[in-house]
Short mmCIF file of C-alpha atoms and ligand atoms in Angstrom, two decimals:
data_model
loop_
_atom_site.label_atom_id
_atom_site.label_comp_id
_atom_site.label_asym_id
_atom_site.label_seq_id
_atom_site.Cartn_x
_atom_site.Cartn_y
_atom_site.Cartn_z
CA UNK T 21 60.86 157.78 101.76
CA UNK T 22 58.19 155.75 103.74
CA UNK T 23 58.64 154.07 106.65
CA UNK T 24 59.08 150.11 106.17
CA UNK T 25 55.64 149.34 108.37
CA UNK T 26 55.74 145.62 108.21
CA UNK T 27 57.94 143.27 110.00
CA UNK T 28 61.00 141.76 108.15
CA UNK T 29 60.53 138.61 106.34
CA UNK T 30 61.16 135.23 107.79
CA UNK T 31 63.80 132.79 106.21
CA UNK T 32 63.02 129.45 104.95
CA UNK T 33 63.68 127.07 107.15
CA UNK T 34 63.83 122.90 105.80
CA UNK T 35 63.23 122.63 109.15
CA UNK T 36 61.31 125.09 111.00
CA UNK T 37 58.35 126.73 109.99
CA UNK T 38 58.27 130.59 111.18
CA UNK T 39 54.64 132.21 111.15
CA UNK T 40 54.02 134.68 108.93
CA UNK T 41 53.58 138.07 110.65
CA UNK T 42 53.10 139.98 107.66
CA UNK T 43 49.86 141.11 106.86
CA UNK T 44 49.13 142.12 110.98
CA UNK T 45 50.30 145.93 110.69
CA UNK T 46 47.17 147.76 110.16
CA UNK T 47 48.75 150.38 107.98
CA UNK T 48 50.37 147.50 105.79
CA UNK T 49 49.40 148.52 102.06
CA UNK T 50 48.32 145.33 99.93
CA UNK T 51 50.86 144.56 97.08
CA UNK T 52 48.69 143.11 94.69
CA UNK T 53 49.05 141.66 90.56
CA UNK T 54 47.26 144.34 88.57
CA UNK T 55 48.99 142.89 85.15
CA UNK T 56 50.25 139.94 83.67
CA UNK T 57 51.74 139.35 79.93
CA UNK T 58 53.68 136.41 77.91
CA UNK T 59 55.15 136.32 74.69
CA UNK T 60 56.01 133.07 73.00
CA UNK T 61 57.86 133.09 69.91
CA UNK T 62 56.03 132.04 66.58
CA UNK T 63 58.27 128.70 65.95
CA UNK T 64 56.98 125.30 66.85
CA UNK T 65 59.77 122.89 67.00
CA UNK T 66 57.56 119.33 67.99
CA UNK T 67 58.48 116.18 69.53
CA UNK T 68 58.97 114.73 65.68
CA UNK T 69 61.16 117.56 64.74
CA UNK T 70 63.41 116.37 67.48
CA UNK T 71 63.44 112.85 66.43
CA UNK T 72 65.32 114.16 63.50
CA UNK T 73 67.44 116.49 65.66
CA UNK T 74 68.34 113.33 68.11
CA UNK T 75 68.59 109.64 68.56
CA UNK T 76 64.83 110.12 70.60
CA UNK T 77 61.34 109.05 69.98
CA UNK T 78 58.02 110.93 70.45
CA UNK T 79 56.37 108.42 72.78
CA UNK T 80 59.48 108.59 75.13
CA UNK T 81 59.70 112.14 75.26
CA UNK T 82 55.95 112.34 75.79
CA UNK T 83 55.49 110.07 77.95
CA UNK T 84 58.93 110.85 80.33
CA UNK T 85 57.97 114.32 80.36
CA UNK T 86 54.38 115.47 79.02
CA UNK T 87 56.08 117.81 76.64
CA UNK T 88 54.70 117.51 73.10
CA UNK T 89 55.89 120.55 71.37
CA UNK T 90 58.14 123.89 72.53
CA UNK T 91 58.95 127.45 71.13
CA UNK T 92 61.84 128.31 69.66
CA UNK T 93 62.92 132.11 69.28
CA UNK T 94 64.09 133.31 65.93
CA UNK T 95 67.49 135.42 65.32
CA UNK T 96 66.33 138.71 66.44
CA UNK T 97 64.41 137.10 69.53
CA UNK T 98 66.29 137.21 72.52
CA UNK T 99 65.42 137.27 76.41
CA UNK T 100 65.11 141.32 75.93
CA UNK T 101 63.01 141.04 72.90
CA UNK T 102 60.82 138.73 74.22
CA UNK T 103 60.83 139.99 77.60
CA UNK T 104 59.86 143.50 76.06
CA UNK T 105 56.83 142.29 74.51
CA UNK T 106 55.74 140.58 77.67
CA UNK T 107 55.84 143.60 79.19
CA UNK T 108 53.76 145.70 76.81
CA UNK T 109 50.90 143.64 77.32
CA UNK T 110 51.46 143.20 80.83
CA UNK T 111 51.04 147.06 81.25
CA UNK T 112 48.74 146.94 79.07
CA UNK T 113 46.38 144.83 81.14
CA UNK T 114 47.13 146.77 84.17
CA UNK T 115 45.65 148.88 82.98
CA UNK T 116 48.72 151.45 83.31
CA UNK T 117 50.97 153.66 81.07
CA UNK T 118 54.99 152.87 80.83
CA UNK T 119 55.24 156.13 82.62
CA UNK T 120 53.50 154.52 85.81
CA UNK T 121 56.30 151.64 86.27
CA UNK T 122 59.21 152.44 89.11
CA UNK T 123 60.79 149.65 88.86
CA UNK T 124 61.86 146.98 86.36
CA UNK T 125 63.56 143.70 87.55
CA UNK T 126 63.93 140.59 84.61
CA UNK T 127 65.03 136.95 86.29
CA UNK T 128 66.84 135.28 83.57
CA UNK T 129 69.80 132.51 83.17
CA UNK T 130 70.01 133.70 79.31
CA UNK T 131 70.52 137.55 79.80
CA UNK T 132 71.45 139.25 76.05
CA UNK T 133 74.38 139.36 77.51
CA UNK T 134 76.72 139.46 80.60
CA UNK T 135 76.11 143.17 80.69
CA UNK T 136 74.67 145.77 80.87
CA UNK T 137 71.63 143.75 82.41
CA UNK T 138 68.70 142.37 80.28
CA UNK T 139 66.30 145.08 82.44
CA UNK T 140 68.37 147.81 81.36
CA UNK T 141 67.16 146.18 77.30
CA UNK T 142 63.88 146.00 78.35
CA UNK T 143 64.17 149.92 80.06
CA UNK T 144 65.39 151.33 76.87
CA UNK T 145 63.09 149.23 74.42
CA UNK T 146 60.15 150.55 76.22
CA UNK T 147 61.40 154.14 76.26
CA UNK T 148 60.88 153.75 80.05
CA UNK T 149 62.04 157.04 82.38
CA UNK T 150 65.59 156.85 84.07
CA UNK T 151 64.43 153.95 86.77
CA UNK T 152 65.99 151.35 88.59
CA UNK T 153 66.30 148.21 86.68
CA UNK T 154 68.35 145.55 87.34
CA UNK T 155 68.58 141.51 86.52
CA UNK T 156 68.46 138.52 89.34
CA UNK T 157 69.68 135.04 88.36
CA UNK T 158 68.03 132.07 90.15
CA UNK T 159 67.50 130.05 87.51
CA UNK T 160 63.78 128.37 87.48
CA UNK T 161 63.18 129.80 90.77
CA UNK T 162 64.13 133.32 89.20
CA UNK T 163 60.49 134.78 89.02
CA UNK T 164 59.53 134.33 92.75
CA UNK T 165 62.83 135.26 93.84
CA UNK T 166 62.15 138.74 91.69
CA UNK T 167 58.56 138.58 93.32
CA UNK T 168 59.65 138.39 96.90
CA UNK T 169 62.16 141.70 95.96
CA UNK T 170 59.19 143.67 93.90
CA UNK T 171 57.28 143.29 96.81
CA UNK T 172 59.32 143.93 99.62
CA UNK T 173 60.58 147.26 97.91
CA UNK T 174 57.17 147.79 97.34
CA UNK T 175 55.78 147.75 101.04
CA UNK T 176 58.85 149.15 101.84
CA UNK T 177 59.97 151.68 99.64
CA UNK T 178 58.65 154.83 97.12
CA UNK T 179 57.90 152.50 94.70
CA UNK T 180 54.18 151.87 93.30
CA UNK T 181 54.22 149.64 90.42
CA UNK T 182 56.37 147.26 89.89
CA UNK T 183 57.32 145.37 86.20
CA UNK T 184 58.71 142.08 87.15
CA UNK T 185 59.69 139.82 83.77
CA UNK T 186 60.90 135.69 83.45
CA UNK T 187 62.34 135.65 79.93
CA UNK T 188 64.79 133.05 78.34
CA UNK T 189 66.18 131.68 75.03
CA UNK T 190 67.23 128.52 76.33
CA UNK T 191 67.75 127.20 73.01
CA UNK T 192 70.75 129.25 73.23
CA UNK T 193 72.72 127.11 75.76
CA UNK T 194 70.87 123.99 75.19
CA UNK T 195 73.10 121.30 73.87
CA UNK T 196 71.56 119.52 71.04
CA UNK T 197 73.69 116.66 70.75
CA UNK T 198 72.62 115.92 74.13
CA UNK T 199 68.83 113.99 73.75
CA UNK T 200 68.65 113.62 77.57
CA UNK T 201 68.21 117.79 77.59
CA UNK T 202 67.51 119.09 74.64
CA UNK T 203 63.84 117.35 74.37
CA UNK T 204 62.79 119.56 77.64
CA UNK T 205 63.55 123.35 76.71
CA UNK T 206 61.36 125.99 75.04
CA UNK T 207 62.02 130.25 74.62
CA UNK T 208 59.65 131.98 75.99
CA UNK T 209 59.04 134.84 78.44
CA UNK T 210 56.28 136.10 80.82
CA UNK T 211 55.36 139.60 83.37
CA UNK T 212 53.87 140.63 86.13
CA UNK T 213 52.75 144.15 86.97
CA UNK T 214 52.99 144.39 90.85
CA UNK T 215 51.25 147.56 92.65
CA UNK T 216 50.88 148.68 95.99
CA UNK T 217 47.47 149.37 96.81
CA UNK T 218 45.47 150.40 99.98
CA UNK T 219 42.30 149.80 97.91
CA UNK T 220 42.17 146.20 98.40
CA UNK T 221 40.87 144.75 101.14
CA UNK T 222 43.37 143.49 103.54
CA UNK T 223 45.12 139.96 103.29
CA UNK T 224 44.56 140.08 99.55
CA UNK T 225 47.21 140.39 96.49
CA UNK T 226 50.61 138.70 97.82
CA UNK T 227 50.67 137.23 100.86
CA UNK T 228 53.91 135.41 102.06
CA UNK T 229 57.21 133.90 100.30
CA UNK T 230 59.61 131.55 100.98
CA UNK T 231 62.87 130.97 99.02
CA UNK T 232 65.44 129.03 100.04
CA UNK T 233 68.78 127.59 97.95
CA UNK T 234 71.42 124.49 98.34
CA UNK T 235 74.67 125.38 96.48
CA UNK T 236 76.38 122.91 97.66
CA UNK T 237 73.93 120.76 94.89
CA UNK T 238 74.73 123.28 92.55
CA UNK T 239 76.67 120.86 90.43
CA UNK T 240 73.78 118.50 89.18
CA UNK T 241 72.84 121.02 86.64
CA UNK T 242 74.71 123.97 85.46
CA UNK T 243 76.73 126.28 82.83
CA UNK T 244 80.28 125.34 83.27
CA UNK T 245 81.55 127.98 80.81
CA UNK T 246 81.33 131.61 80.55
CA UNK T 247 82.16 133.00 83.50
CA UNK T 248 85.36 133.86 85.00
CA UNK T 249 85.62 130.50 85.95
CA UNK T 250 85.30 129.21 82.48
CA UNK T 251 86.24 131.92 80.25
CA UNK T 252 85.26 131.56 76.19
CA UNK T 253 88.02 130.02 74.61
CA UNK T 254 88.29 128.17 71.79
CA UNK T 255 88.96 124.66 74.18
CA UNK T 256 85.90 125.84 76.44
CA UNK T 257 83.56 125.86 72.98
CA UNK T 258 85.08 122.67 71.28
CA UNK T 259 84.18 121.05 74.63
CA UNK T 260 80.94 122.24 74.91
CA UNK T 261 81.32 123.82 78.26
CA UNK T 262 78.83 126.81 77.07
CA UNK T 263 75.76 124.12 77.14
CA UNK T 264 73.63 123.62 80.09
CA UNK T 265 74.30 120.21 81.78
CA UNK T 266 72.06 118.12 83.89
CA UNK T 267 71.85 115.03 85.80
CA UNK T 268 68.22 114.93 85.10
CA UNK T 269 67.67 111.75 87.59
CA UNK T 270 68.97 113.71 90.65
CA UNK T 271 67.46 116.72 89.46
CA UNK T 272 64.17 114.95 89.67
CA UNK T 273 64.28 113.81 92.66
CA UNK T 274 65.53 116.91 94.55
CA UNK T 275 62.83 118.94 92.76
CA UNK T 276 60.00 116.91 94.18
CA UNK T 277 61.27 116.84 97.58
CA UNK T 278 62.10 121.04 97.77
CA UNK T 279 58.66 122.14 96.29
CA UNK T 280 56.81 119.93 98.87
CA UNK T 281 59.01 121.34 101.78
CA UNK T 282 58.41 125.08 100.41
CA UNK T 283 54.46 124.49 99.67
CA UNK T 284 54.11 122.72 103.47
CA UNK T 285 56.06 125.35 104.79
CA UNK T 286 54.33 128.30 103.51
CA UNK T 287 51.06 126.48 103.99
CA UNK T 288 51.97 125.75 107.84
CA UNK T 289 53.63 129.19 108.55
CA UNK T 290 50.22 131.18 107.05
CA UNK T 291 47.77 128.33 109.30
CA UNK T 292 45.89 126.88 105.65
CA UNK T 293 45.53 123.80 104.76
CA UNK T 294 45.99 122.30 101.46
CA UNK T 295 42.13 121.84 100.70
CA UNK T 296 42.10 125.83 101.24
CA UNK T 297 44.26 126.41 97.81
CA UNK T 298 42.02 127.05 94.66
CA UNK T 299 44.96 126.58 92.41
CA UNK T 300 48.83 126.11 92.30
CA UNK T 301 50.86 126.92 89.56
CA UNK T 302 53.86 125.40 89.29
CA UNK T 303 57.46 125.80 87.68
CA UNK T 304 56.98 123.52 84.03
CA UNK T 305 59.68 121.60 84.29
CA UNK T 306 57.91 117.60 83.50
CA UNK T 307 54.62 116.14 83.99
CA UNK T 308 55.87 113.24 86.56
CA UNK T 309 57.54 115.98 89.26
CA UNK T 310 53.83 118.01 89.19
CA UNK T 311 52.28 114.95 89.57
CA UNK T 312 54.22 112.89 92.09
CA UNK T 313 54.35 116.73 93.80
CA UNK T 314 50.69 116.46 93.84
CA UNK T 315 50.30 113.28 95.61
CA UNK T 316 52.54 114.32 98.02
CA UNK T 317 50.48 117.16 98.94
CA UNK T 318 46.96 115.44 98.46
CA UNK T 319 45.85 117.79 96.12
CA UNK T 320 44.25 116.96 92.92
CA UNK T 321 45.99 117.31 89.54
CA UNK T 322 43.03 119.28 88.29
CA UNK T 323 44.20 121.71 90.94
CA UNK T 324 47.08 122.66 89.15
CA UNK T 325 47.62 124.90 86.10
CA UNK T 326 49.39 123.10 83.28
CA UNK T 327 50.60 124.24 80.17
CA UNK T 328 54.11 122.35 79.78
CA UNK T 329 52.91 120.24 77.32
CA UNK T 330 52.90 123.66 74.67
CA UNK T 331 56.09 125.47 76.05
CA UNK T 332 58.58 123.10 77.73
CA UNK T 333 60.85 123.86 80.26
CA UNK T 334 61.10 127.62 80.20
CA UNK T 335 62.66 128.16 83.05
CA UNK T 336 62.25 131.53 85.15
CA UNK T 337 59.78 132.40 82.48
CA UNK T 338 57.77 129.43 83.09
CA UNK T 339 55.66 130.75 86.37
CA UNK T 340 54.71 133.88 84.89
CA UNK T 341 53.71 132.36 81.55
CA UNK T 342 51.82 130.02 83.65
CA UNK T 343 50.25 132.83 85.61
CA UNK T 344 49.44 134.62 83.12
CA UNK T 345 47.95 131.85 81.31
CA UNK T 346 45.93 130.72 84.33
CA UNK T 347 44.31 134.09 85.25
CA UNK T 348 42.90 134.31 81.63
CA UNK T 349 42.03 130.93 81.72
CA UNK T 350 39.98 131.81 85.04
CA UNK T 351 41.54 129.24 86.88
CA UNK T 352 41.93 131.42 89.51
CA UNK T 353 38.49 133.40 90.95
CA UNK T 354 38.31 136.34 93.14
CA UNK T 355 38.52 135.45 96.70
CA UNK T 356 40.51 131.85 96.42
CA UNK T 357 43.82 131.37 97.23
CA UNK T 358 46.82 130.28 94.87
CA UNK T 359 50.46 128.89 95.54
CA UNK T 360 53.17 129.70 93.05
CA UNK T 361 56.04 127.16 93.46
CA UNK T 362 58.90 126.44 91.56
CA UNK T 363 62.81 125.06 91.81
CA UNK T 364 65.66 125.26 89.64
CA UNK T 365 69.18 125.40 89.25
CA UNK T 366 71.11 126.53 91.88
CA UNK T 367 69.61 124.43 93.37
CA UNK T 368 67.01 127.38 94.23
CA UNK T 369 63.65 126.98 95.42
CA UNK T 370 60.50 129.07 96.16
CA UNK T 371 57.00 129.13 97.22
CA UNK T 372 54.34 132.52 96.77
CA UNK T 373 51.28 132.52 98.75
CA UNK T 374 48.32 134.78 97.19
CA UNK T 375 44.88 136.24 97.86
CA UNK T 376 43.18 137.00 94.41
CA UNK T 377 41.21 140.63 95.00
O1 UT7 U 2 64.01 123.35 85.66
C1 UT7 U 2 64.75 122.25 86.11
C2 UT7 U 2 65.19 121.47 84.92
N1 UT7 U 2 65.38 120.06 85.04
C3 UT7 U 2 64.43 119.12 85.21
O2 UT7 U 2 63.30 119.36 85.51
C4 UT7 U 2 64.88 117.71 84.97
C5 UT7 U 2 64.32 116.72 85.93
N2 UT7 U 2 64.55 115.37 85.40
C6 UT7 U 2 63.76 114.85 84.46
O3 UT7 U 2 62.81 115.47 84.02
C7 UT7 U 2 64.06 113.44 84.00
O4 UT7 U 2 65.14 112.92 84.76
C8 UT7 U 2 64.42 113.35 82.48
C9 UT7 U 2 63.17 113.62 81.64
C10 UT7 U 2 65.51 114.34 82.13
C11 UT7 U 2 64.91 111.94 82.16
O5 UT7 U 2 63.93 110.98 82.53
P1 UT7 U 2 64.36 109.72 83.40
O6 UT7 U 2 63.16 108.91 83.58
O7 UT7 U 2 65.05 110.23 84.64
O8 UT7 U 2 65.35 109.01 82.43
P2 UT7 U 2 66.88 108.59 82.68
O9 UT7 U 2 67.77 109.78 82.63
O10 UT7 U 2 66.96 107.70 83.87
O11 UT7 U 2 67.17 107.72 81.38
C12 UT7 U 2 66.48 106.49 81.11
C13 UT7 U 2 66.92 105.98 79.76
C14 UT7 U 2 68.44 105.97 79.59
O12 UT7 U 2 68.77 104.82 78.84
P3 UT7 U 2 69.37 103.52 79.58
O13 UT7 U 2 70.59 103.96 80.29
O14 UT7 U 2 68.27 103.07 80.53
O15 UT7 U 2 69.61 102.59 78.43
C15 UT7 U 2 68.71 107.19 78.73
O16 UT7 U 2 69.86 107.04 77.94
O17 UT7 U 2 66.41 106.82 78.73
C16 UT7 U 2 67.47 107.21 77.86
N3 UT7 U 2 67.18 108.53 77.30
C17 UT7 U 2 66.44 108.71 76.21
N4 UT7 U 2 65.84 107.86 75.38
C18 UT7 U 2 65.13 108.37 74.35
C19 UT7 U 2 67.54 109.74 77.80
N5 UT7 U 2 67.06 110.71 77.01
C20 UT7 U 2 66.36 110.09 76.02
C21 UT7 U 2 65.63 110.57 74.92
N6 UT7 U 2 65.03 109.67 74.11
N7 UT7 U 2 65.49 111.88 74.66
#
């Protein structure tokens, strides 16, 4: 085992920003993205389709949200399935073999099922060796709460690469008598190869996280059945208690208010200012929350990597499909500096802070 050489991370604090001391050990190895993957499933279901689904209308949906069109998985698709294929070309274009990967971690809110864990799927579907894989749940926040963990165990442990997957089929617990949610979900799922490296220069590949969560708020959009709370019973399925439920307008504006808090902080905490982020790529949740998010920050829309309008709402899969999407898009150069930021149920919350070798 190596010795952890860095110092331990500092909480999120609404509050107080903490520097960021990581990155001043000399020895510190660089944990850097060497891969990234999606997989979207083939079915388009549009903003039309759903006016036949739904007492909705295209402009409203457009224009309330940005969304013009999602993915829908088939039968056979599920979170493993699709996180699977993510993953393939994710280690693909790292460049790596499956044998290379020590570690597997999926964030999900749709796992295939309550157990064994949707890594353990992903594991055995890749014919990966015997190692540790295991599942997080925080929600839309899920991928940079798995991304914080990758890394840390990285720096920290025997680990070198790291497969880290945001996969969903939300169209499994979305509700679709309900217009005011079913208009904003897509399937989808994307992956990150992580890899500790001491061939990068220093201060490059991930730099600082911050995550933070309010449970108390955890009401305003949730699952009520299927946990032990909940069990399935024929009641807790006639009353719908297995859909996802929102109160979108509170949703809204506690989203706007925690990803500004988590981009200032992280900006403050690493000394940058906002003019010294290339890009930002944030959670896909609805036009209005990137944008008013934007003004908030001073930072120019054009700044920040959209694809909602294709995929919807896709939850912890969102970021990574994003990333993905954005580093093949070559919205994000060598040498600049990105912010990943998301929020979700929980409520949950996150900010990454990266170096692009
Ligand atoms: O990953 C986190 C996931 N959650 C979110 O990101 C959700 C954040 N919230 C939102 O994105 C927005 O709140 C929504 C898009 C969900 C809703 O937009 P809004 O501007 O907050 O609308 P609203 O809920 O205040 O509803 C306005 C009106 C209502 O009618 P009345 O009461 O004014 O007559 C709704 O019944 O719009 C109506 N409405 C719809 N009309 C047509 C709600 N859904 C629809 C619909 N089509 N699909």
């Amino acid at each position: 085992m190596n010795t952890p050489d860095i110092s331990p991370a500092t909480p999120f604090s609404p509050k107080g920003q903490t520097e960021n001391t990581s990155g001043k050990t000399p020895s510190e190895p660089s944990v850097v993205i060497s891969g990234t993957g999606q997989y979207l499933p083939s079915k388009v279901l549009t903003n039309s389709d759903l006016t036949k689904i739904v007492d909705t209308n295209e402009e409203w949906i457009l224009t309330r949200t940005g969304i013009s069109e999602r993915r829908i998985a088939g039968p056979t698709e599920t979170s493993g399935t699709m996180a699977a294929e993510a993953a393939r070309m994710a280690i693909a274009n790292s460049s790596l073999q499956v044998e290379d990967i020590d570690l597997v971690i999926v964030a999900t809110i749709t796992p295939d099922q309550p157990f064994p864990s949707t890594a353990c799927h992903v594991q055995t579907a890749l014919g990966m060796r015997p190692i540790a894989a295991f599942d997080v749940e925080a929600a839309c926040s899920g991928f940079l709460y798995i991304l914080d963990i990758a890394t840390a165990m990285l720096r920290n442990g025997p680990y070198r690469h790291a497969l880290i997957i945001g996969t969903e089929k939300l169209s499994a617990i979305t509700d679709w008598q309900d217009r005011s949610t079913c208009i904003l979900f897509g399937d989808g799922a994307g992956a990150a190869v992580l890899s500790r490296s001491s061939l990068h220069k220093k201060k490059t590949g991930i730099l600082d996280t911050t995550l933070g969560a309010d449970g108390a708020n955890g009401h305003i959009l949730q699952m009520p059945g299927g946990g032990c709370r909940v069990p399935a019973t024929p009641d807790s399925v006639s009353s719908r208690q297995h859909f996802l439920k929102m109160n979108g307008r509170e949703v809204f504006k506690l989203a706007v208010k925690v990803m500004e808090q988590a981009s200032l902080d992280i900006l403050a905490r690493n000394h940058l200012q906002a003019e010294q982020i290339h890009s930002i790529i944030p959670h896909q949740a609805n036009i209005r929350i990137i944008e008013m998010l934007a003004s908030r920050l001073k930072i120019p829309m054009e700044r920040f990597f959209i694809n909602l309008d294709q995929y919807g709402n896709t939850s912890a899969a969102s970021i990574p499909i994003a990333l993905h999407e954005a580093r093949e898009n070559g919205f994000c150069p060598s040498g600049t500096n990105s912010i990943l930021v998301g929020f979700g149920a929980g409520l949950t919350w996150g900010a990454t802070l990266l170096r692009w070798p």
